[in-house]
Coordinates of C-alpha atoms in Angstrom, one line a residue:
X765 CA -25.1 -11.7 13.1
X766 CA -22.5 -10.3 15.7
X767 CA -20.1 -10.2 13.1
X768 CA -18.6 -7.3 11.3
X769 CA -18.6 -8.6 7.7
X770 CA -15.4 -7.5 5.2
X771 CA -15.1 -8.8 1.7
X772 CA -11.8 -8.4 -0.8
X773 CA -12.1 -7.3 -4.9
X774 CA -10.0 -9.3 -7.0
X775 CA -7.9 -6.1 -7.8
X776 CA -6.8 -4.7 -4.5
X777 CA -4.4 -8.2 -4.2
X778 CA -3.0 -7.7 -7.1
X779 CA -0.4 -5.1 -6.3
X780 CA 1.2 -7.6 -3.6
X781 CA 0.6 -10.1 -6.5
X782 CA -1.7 -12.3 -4.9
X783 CA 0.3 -13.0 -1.8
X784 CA -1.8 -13.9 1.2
X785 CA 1.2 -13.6 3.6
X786 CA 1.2 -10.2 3.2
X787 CA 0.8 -8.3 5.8
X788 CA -2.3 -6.8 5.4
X789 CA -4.3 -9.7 5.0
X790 CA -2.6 -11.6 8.0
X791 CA -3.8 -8.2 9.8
X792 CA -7.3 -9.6 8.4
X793 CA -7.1 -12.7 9.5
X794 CA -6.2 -11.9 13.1
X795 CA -9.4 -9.5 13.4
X796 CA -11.8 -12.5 12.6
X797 CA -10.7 -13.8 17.0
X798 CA -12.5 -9.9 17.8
X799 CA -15.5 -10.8 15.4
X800 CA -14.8 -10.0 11.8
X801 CA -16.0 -12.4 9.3
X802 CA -14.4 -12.6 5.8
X803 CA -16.6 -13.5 3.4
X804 CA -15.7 -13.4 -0.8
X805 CA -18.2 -13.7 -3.5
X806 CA -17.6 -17.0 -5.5
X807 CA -15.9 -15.1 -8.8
X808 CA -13.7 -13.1 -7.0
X809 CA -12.7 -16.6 -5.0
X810 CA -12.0 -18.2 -8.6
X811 CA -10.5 -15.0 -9.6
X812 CA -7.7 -14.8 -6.8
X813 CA -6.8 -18.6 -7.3
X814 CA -6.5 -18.2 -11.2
X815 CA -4.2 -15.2 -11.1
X816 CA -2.4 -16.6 -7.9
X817 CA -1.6 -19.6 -10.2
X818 CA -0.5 -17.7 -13.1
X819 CA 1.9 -15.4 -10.6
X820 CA 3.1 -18.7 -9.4
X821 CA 3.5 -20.4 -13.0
X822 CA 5.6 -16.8 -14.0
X823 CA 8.0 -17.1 -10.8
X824 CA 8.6 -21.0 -11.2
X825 CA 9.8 -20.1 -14.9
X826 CA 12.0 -17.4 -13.9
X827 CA 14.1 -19.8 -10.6
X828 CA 13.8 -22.7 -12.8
X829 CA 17.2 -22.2 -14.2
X830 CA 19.3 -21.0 -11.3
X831 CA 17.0 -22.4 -8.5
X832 CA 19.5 -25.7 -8.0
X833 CA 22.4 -23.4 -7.6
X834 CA 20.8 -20.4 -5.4
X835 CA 19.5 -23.5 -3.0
X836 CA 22.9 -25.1 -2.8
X837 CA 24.2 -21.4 -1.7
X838 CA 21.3 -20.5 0.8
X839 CA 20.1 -24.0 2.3
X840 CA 21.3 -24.7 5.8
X841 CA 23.0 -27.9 4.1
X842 CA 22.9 -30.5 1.4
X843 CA 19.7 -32.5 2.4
X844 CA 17.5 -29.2 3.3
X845 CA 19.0 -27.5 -0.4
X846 CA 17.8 -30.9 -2.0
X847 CA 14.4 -30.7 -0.7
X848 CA 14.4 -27.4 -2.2
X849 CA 14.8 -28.7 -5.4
X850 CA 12.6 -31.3 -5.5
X851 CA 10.0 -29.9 -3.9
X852 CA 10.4 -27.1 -6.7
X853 CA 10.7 -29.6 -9.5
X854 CA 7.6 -31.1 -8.5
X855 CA 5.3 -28.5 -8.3
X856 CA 3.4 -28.0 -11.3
X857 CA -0.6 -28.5 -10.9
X858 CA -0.3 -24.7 -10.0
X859 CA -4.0 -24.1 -10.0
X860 CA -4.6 -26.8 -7.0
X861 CA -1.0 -25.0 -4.8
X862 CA -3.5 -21.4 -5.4
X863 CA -6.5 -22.9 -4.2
X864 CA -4.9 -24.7 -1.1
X865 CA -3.3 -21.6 0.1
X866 CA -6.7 -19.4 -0.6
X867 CA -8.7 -22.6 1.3
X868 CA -5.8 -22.1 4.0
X869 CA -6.3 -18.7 4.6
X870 CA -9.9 -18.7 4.1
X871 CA -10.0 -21.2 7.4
X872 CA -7.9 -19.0 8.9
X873 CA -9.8 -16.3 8.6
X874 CA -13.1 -18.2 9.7
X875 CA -14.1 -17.2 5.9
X876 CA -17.0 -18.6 3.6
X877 CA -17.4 -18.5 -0.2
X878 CA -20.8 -16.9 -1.4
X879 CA -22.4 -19.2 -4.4
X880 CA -23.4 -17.7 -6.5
X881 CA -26.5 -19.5 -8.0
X882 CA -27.7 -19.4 -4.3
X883 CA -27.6 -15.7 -4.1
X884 CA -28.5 -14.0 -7.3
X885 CA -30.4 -14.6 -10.5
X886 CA -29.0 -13.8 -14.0
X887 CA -31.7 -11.0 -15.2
X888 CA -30.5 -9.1 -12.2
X889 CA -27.2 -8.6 -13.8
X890 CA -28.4 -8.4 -17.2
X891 CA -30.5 -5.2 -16.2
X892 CA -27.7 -3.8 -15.0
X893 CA -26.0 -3.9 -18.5
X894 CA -28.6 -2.8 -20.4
X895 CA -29.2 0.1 -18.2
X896 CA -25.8 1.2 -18.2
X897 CA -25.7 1.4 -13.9
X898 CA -22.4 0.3 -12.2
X899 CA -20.2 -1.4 -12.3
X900 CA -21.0 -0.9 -15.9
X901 CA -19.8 1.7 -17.7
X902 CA -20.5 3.3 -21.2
X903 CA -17.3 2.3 -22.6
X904 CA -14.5 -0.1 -21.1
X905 CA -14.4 -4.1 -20.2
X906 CA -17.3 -5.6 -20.8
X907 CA -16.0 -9.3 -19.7
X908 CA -14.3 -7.9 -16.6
X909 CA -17.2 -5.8 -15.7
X910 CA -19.7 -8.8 -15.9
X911 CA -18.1 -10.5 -13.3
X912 CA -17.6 -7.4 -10.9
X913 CA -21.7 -7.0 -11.2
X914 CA -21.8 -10.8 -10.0
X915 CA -19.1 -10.5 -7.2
X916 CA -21.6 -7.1 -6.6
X917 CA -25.1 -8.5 -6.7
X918 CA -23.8 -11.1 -4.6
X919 CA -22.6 -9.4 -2.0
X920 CA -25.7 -7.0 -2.1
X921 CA -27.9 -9.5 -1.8
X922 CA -25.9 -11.5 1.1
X923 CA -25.9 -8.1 2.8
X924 CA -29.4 -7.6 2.3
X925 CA -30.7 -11.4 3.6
X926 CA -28.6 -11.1 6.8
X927 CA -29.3 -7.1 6.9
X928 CA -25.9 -6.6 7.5
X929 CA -23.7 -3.8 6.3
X930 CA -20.7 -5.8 4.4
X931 CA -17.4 -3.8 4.3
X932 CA -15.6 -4.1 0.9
X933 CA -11.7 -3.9 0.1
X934 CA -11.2 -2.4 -3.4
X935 CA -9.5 0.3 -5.5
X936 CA -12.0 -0.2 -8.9
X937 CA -14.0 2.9 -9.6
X938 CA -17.3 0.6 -10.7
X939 CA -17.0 -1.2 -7.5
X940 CA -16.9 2.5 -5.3
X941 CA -20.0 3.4 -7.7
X942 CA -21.8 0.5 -7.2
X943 CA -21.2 1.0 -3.4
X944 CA -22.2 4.7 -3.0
X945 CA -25.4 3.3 -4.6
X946 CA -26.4 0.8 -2.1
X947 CA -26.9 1.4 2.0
X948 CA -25.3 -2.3 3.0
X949 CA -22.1 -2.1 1.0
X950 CA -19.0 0.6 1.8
X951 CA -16.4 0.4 -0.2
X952 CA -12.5 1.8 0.9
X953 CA -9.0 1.0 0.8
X954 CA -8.0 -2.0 2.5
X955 CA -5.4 -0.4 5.0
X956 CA -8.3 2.2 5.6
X957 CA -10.8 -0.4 5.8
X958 CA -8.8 -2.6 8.9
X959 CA -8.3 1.5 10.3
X960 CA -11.8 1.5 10.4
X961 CA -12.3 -2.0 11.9
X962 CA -10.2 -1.4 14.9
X963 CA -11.5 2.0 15.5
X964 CA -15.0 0.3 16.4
X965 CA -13.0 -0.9 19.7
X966 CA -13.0 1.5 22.6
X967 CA -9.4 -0.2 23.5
X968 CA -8.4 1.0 19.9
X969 CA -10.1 4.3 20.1
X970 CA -8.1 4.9 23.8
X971 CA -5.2 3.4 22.5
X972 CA -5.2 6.2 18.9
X973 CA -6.0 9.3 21.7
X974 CA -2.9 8.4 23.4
X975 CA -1.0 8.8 20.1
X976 CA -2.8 12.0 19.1
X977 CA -2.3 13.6 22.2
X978 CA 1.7 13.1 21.8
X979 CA 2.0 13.2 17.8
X980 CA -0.2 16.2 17.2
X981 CA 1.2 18.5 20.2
X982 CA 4.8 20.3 19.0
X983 CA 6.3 20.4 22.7
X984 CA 5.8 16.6 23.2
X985 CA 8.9 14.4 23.7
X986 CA 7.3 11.9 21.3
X987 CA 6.9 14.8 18.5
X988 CA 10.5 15.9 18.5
X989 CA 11.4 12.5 18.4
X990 CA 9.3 12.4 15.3
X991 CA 11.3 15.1 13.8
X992 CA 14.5 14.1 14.5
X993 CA 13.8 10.5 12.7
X994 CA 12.2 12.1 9.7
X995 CA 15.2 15.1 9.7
X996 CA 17.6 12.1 9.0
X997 CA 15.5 10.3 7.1
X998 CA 14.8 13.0 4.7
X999 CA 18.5 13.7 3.9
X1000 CA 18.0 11.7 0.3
X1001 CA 15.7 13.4 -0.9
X1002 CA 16.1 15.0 -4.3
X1003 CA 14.1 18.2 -5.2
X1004 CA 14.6 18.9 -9.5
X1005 CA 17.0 21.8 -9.8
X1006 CA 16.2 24.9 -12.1
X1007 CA 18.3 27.4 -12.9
X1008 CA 19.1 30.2 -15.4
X1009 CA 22.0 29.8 -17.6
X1010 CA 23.7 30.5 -21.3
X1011 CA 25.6 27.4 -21.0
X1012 CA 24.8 23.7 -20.1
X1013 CA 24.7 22.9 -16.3
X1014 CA 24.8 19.8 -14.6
X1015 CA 23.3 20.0 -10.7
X1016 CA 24.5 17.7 -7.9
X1017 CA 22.2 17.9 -4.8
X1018 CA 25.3 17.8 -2.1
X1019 CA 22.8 17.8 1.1
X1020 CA 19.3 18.1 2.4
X1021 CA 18.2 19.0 6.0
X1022 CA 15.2 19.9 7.4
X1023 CA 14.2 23.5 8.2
X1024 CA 11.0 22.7 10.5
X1025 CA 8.0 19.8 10.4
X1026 CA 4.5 20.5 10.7
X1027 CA 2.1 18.0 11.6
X1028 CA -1.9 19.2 10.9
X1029 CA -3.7 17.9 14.0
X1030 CA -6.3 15.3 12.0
X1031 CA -6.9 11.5 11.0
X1032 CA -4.3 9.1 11.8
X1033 CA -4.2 6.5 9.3
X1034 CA -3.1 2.7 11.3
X1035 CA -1.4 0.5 8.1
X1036 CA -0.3 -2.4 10.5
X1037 CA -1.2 -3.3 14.1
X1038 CA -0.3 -6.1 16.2
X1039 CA 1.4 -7.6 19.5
X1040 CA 4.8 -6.6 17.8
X1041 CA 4.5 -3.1 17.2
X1042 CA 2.2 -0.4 15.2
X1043 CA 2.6 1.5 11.9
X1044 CA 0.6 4.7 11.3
X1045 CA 0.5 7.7 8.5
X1046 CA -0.2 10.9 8.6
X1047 CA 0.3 14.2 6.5
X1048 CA 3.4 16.4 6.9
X1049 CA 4.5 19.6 5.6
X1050 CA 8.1 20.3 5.8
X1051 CA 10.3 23.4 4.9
X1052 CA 13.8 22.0 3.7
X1053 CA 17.1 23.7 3.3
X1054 CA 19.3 21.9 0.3
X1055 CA 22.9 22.7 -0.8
X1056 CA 23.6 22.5 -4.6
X1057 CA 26.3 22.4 -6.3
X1058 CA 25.7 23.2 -10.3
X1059 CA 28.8 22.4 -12.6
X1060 CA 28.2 24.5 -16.1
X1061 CA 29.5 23.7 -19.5
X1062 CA 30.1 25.4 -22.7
X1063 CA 27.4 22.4 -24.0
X1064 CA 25.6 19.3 -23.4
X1065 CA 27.8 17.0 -24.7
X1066 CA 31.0 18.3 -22.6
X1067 CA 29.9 17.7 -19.3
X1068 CA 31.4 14.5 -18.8
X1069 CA 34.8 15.8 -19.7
X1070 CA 36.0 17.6 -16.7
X1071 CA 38.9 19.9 -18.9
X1072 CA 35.9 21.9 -20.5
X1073 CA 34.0 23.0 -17.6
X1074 CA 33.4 26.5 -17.2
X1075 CA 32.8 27.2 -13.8
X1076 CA 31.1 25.8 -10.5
X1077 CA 28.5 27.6 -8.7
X1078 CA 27.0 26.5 -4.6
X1079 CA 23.7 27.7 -4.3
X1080 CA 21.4 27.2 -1.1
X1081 CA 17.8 27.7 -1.1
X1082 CA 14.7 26.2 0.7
X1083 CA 11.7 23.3 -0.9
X1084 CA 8.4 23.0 0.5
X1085 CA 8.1 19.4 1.5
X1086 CA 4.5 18.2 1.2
X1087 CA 3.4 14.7 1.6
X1088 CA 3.1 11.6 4.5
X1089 CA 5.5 10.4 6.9
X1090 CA 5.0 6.6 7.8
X1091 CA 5.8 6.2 11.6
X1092 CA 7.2 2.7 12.8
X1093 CA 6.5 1.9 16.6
X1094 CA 7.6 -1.2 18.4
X1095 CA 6.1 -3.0 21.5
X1096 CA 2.0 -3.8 22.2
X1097 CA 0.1 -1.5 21.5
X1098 CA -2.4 -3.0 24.0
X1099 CA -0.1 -2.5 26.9
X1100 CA -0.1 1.8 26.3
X1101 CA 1.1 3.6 24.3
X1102 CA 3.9 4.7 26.3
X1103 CA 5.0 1.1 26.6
X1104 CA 6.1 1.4 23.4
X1105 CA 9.2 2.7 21.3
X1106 CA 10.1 4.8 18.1
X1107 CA 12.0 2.4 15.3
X1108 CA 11.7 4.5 12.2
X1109 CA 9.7 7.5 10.3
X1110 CA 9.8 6.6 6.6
X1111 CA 8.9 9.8 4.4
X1112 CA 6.3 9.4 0.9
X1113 CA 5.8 12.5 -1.4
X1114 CA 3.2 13.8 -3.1
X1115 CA 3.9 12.8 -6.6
X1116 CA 1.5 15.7 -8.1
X1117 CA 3.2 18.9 -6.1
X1118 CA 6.6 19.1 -8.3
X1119 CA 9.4 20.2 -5.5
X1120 CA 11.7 22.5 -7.5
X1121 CA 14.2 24.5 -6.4
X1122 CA 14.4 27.9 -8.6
X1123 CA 18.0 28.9 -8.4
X1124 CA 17.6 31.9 -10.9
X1125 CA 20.7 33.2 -13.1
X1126 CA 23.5 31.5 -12.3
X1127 CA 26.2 33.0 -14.8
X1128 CA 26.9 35.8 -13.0
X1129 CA 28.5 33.8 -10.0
X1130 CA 30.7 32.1 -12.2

């Protein structure tokens, strides 16, 4: 009952196609040594091992032909790139590989299976249906849907025997509904979901005020070596080009540098945390200068024939960069914070703020 109790959806694996080496579920499995239990309801159990299989099944189909070859190029020698290839050619009962590497990591996350006949009666998810309450929905996948109300009731009525809030992993809008409907189940994210975890230790807590102090304060030593990783980072970036023109025009971003960084004190957002190192997100906004070259044409089909073009024209003008910058540390994070380096800042857009860069009429500079 000391436990904090996390559960997975089916869904929210699926975009590292069922891969439990991952590492955001080997960050799960460490948290069950500080007390976090993993527990999965018995459907979504199935569920993972029947689409783990079929992700298998697809990959052994696409190495089958070339797998003797890539092993003879990339084993250490002949006997390892043999045992490759048999081990390969032997593997077909793909179904019992996916439940042996779920069981695996189930033990290693000290993780049980809820039954479902133990839990939960079948009206219960019948009234659901007919009353149209989530995960159901008016329209959409009714099959699908029937086995996210039993994953649900299951988990809402584990919760509720033990009276113990059970934190779920998923991205399903049904699942979020059925959640903000219940006190014992909250549904996020997974990478939020292990944030909020570790934030329940006051060794995490210390450890994230150390970062905030540093990250969120402009003069720091830390910030400004934040900004110089993301100014070279940010060089490929690639706002669209618009200009005004009679002609065709073909643009060619020739650089980008950054103008100035702002970081809005806030959340910090952990993604990975261990004894190697610690990667965090947080929002940016970002003024950036970019250098354009725009080559114009007499028409679209002559601009890949150099003898026709018209005219070049070197414009400069500032983006507003908005979006999150993912910041890569190195070291324990349990030792301090100052204990441990900068590797890398890795830049992510937002994809629904379009960056253009509005040259205006060009034709005159020609």
């Amino acid at each position: 009952n000391n436990h904090t109790v996390v559960s997975l959806d089916t869904c929210i694996l699926q975009n590292q196609r069922f891969n439990l080496q991952h590492h955001l579920y080997q960050r799960l499995a460490e948290l069950s040594h500080r007390g976090v239990r993993l527990v999965l309801a018995e459907v979504v159990y199935r569920e993972i091992i029947q689409h783990m299989a079929k992700e298998m099944e697809k990959i052994h189909k696409s190495l089958a032909k070339d797998l003797s070859l890539a092993a003879s190029y990339f084993a250490d020698d002949e006997s390892v790139a043999q045992k490759m290839t048999t081990s390969f050619k032997n593997a077909h009962d793909f179904v019992a590989v996916a439940k042996k590497r779920t069981d695996e990591y189930l033990q290693k996350c000290n993780g049980t299976v809820l039954k479902t006949d133990e839990l939960i009666q079948t009206g219960q998810i019948l009234d659901l249906y007919f009353d149209a309450k989530p995960p159901f929905e008016p329209t959409g996948k009714k099959r699908n849907e029937f086995k996210d109300a039993i994953a649900l009731k299951t988990l809402e009525s584990f919760a509720t025997q033990w009276e113990k809030k059970v934190y779920i992993a998923s991205a399903d809008a049904g699942w979020q509904a059925f959640c903000d409907s219940s006190d014992l189940l909250e549904c996020m994210l997974l990478p939020e979901l292990l944030d909020h975890i570790q934030r329940q230790s006051g060794e995490y807590e210390n450890f994230i005020s150390q970062i905030s102090s540093q990250l969120f304060d402009c003069n720091s030593a830390f910030y400004q070596n934040v900004e110089r990783h993301f100014a070279r980072a940010i060089t490929d970036f690639s706002p669209d080009v618009k200009a005004s023109t009679a002609f065709y025009y073909n643009e060619t971003v020739s650089s980008v540098t950054l103008h100035s960084l702002h970081i809005p004190q806030g959340n910090i957002n952990i993604i990975d945390i261990n004894a190697a190192g610690c990667t965090l997100s947080v929002p940016v906004q970002a003024e950036l200068v970019a250098k354009i070259r725009i080559d114009i044409y007499p028409t679209e089909n002559d601009w890949l024939d150099d003898a026709t073009l018209i005219g070049t024209v070197k414009r400069t003008g500032k983006v507003d960069f908005i979006g999150t910058i993912e910041i890569v540390l190195k070291g324990d994070w349990q030792k301090g914070f100052e204990k441990m380096t900068l590797d890398e800042v890795i830049y992510d857009y937002n994809y629904s703020h379009r960056f253009t860069l509005d040259l205006g009429e060009v034709d005159g500079l020609i």
